[in-house]
Amino acid sequence: MKVYARILTAVLVSGFVASAAFAEDSEPVEMTVGSPPMISDDTGTPGPKSWEINAVFDAVLSKDSKSYEVPLLDINYGVGETIQLKYEVPYVFNDNTGEKARGISNSKIGVKYKFYDNEKNGLSLAVYPQIEFLTPGSKLAGAREEGGEGGVAEKGVTYELPFLLTKEFGKFSVTANVSGERSSEDTHIAAFASLGAGTRLTDKLAILCEIAGSDLNNADEKRVLANLGFKFKLSDQHAIVVSAGRDIHAPAGSQKYSYATIAYQRFIEYKK
């Protein structure tokens, strides 16, 4: 984690320098907790015929294992004001007790629909169904003698149905997620929930925090993490986001993980 602390510090400093170098924008930095760099998703969409493209570099680390997505490519497109189409795919490096593997992992597609948006009270609600599947050309994780292919991808199709809430209070905002996830390889439905808050430190810099729990309906597999992030608005078209987190609860007999994320965001707004 020392390396990632140094990277986080460097990005923080570069964000301050970059924000000073750019002219003032019409809108301040977005302070809503969202992915990336956080785990929670927000209700926002790119807007009609507009794009949000994220190049994400992240790590999940424990004493015995290391996993890196370098990068995860996350592409989002707005259809009207209320719909967002998403495709993402990562290139993964895994090192589990000395056993190393790398390659393209599973792809994910999703459709976010913001079905309620009240600008007067700052409340918006959305549903964000997503499907994760084996990327064509990727290799399954595991040894060949055990049915794997020496890759990093997971067998089967995973279905996820998140419900998203964002509430803005003027000087800060709150994000909440509740979702269920089920794999074609397992009949168990894993429950996920998160709660996050964000505020602006300056017009160019926002601070974000969240608590998120996975498999909450399975006492033997429940995992809860705390995450702290920052967003730097470089211009209307560019932003840098970073976060660092740590498990505060892990399943019995399982190691706690540390998390680090750095992402570059590119916004392409459609202009008539």
XYZ file of C-alpha atoms in Angstrom:
272
model
C 0.000 0.000 0.000
C 3.005 2.335 0.371
C 3.358 2.527 -3.411
C -0.315 3.402 -3.819
C -0.122 5.988 -1.050
C 2.677 7.667 -2.976
C 0.676 7.532 -6.203
C -2.359 8.971 -4.421
C -0.232 11.812 -3.018
C 1.250 12.532 -6.445
C -2.167 12.676 -8.074
C -3.467 14.966 -5.330
C -0.586 17.386 -5.918
C -0.964 17.214 -9.703
C -4.685 17.885 -9.340
C -4.045 21.095 -7.423
C -1.465 22.209 -9.995
C -3.691 21.346 -12.947
C -6.724 23.065 -11.458
C -4.740 26.257 -11.111
C -3.637 26.068 -14.741
C -7.120 25.823 -16.294
C -9.614 28.629 -16.748
C -12.729 28.711 -14.641
C -15.548 26.495 -15.901
C -19.246 27.247 -15.869
C -19.966 24.356 -13.467
C -18.070 23.255 -10.322
C -16.723 19.726 -9.917
C -19.289 16.943 -9.462
C -19.436 16.030 -5.771
C -21.712 12.982 -6.023
C -20.218 9.628 -5.023
C -20.024 7.471 -8.141
C -18.023 4.888 -10.040
C -15.160 5.414 -10.707
C -13.371 5.788 -8.331
C -15.948 4.589 -5.804
C -17.875 1.316 -5.768
C -21.279 2.991 -5.486
C -23.007 4.107 -8.685
C -24.834 7.426 -8.952
C -28.018 8.237 -10.865
C -26.370 10.628 -13.337
C -26.130 10.024 -17.095
C -23.826 11.599 -19.727
C -26.713 13.426 -21.420
C -28.157 13.203 -24.943
C -25.661 11.822 -27.505
C -22.793 12.429 -25.063
C -19.988 10.146 -23.881
C -18.168 9.436 -20.631
C -15.059 7.309 -21.136
C -13.072 6.075 -18.137
C -9.608 4.519 -18.156
C -9.376 2.911 -14.727
C -6.290 1.481 -13.032
C -7.014 -0.341 -9.779
C -5.619 -2.885 -7.359
C -6.990 -5.328 -4.782
C -4.250 -6.424 -2.376
C -3.864 -8.790 0.560
C -0.923 -10.517 2.217
C -1.116 -13.527 -0.103
C -2.724 -12.179 -3.263
C -2.594 -9.251 -5.648
C -4.971 -8.370 -8.466
C -4.577 -5.434 -10.845
C -6.862 -4.099 -13.567
C -4.535 -2.194 -15.894
C -6.640 -0.861 -17.351
C -10.368 -1.331 -17.052
C -11.995 0.425 -19.994
C -15.444 1.809 -19.119
C -17.441 3.392 -21.967
C -20.793 5.137 -21.370
C -23.178 6.765 -23.837
C -26.225 8.908 -23.111
C -29.575 8.330 -24.808
C -31.712 11.335 -23.959
C -31.518 12.764 -20.451
C -32.511 9.608 -18.568
C -30.786 6.602 -20.196
C -27.145 5.518 -20.153
C -25.631 2.582 -22.053
C -22.465 1.048 -20.594
C -19.768 -1.402 -21.693
C -16.682 -2.238 -19.664
C -13.855 -4.749 -19.920
C -10.615 -5.058 -17.890
C -7.158 -6.441 -18.555
C -6.199 -8.220 -15.334
C -2.960 -9.325 -13.662
C -3.432 -11.848 -10.821
C -0.808 -13.130 -8.381
C -2.257 -15.584 -5.877
C 0.370 -17.120 -3.545
C 2.901 -17.112 -6.376
C 0.546 -18.418 -9.071
C 0.398 -15.730 -11.734
C -2.081 -15.202 -14.563
C -3.035 -12.325 -16.813
C -5.374 -11.538 -19.674
C -8.707 -10.070 -20.629
C -11.383 -10.751 -18.032
C -15.186 -10.725 -18.209
C -17.095 -7.977 -20.016
C -20.072 -6.143 -18.553
C -22.918 -4.329 -20.267
C -25.623 -2.275 -18.588
C -28.497 0.130 -19.090
C -29.113 2.837 -16.493
C -32.589 4.360 -16.428
C -33.188 7.430 -14.264
C -36.923 7.156 -13.721
C -37.274 9.990 -11.187
C -35.485 13.343 -11.097
C -36.753 16.239 -8.996
C -34.501 19.265 -9.345
C -36.393 21.179 -6.642
C -35.662 18.756 -3.803
C -32.462 17.296 -5.307
C -33.705 13.695 -5.272
C -33.169 11.297 -8.182
C -33.732 7.544 -8.530
C -32.480 5.066 -11.109
C -32.350 1.371 -11.894
C -29.204 -0.080 -13.503
C -29.523 -3.713 -14.724
C -26.205 -5.223 -15.835
C -24.959 -8.491 -17.306
C -21.400 -9.815 -16.960
C -20.238 -12.474 -19.412
C -17.176 -14.197 -20.811
C -15.399 -11.863 -23.215
C -14.875 -13.521 -26.621
C -11.237 -14.612 -26.886
C -10.597 -14.500 -23.123
C -9.302 -17.516 -21.171
C -10.892 -19.116 -18.129
C -9.096 -18.911 -14.783
C -7.613 -22.050 -13.275
C -5.176 -24.788 -14.200
C -5.826 -26.734 -17.391
C -5.963 -30.038 -15.530
C -8.817 -28.578 -13.481
C -10.803 -27.338 -16.471
C -9.284 -23.865 -16.641
C -7.188 -22.260 -19.358
C -4.618 -20.376 -17.325
C -6.431 -17.058 -17.750
C -8.365 -14.705 -15.457
C -11.954 -14.837 -16.748
C -14.793 -16.487 -14.835
C -17.199 -19.042 -16.274
C -20.898 -18.294 -16.568
C -23.104 -15.222 -16.780
C -23.788 -12.898 -13.839
C -26.943 -10.781 -13.563
C -27.067 -7.683 -11.391
C -30.012 -5.412 -10.586
C -29.033 -2.256 -8.636
C -31.380 0.478 -7.462
C -29.676 3.856 -7.088
C -30.531 6.968 -5.077
C -28.873 10.389 -5.116
C -29.905 13.263 -2.864
C -28.303 16.706 -3.102
C -28.390 19.086 -0.140
C -26.593 22.091 -1.598
C -23.173 21.765 0.024
C -23.041 17.954 -0.046
C -24.752 14.963 -1.619
C -25.628 11.416 -0.562
C -25.641 8.277 -2.687
C -27.230 4.938 -1.734
C -27.269 1.633 -3.628
C -29.129 -1.632 -3.060
C -28.727 -4.536 -5.455
C -28.965 -8.277 -5.952
C -26.518 -10.377 -7.965
C -26.900 -13.917 -9.259
C -24.616 -16.123 -11.340
C -25.707 -18.804 -13.777
C -23.235 -21.046 -11.925
C -24.888 -20.527 -8.500
C -28.500 -20.216 -7.353
C -27.541 -17.930 -4.447
C -28.549 -14.258 -4.796
C -25.878 -12.042 -3.229
C -27.113 -8.796 -1.645
C -25.076 -5.594 -1.968
C -25.645 -2.229 -0.308
C -23.665 0.995 -0.024
C -23.943 4.490 1.372
C -21.708 7.394 0.359
C -21.404 11.135 0.771
C -19.455 13.812 -1.072
C -18.750 17.524 -0.825
C -16.678 20.138 -2.629
C -13.474 21.425 -1.085
C -13.061 23.891 -3.980
C -14.750 24.402 -7.356
C -12.153 21.995 -8.817
C -11.807 19.436 -6.018
C -14.354 17.156 -4.318
C -13.886 14.632 -1.518
C -15.919 11.396 -1.464
C -16.429 8.644 1.110
C -18.478 5.452 1.282
C -19.164 2.224 3.123
C -20.097 -0.770 0.962
C -20.992 -4.352 1.782
C -21.155 -7.410 -0.478
C -22.918 -10.744 0.088
C -24.678 -9.184 3.067
C -27.260 -11.968 3.210
C -24.566 -14.627 3.711
C -22.948 -14.389 7.159
C -20.069 -16.659 6.110
C -19.127 -14.561 3.049
C -20.075 -11.008 4.069
C -17.425 -8.379 3.353
C -17.626 -4.653 4.219
C -15.188 -1.951 3.128
C -14.641 1.758 3.717
C -13.443 3.945 0.858
C -12.093 7.506 0.564
C -11.827 9.259 -2.798
C -11.094 12.554 -4.530
C -12.225 14.023 -7.835
C -10.263 16.726 -9.672
C -11.982 18.628 -12.470
C -9.331 19.696 -14.936
C -11.825 21.095 -17.446
C -15.327 20.384 -18.745
C -13.812 17.535 -20.802
C -11.288 16.014 -18.388
C -11.117 14.812 -14.791
C -8.908 12.645 -12.588
C -10.387 10.541 -9.788
C -8.594 8.538 -7.089
C -9.579 6.419 -4.110
C -8.111 4.158 -1.425
C -10.005 1.722 0.785
C -9.743 -1.140 3.241
C -11.979 -3.957 4.450
C -13.429 -3.289 7.878
C -15.079 -6.727 7.989
C -14.066 -9.943 6.231
C -15.374 -13.525 6.375
C -13.969 -15.673 9.158
C -10.630 -17.148 8.134
C -10.292 -14.772 5.184
C -7.770 -11.980 4.824
C -8.798 -8.349 4.626
C -8.140 -6.544 1.345
C -6.820 -3.093 0.569
C -8.065 -1.225 -2.502
C -6.636 1.559 -4.677
C -8.049 3.221 -7.804
C -6.801 5.893 -10.178
C -8.877 6.832 -13.239
C -8.836 9.339 -16.052
C -12.254 10.542 -17.223
C -12.978 11.973 -20.654
C -16.308 13.697 -21.297
C -17.514 14.312 -24.834
C -20.648 16.469 -24.927
C -22.882 16.547 -27.963
C -23.334 20.030 -29.333
C -26.004 20.904 -31.845
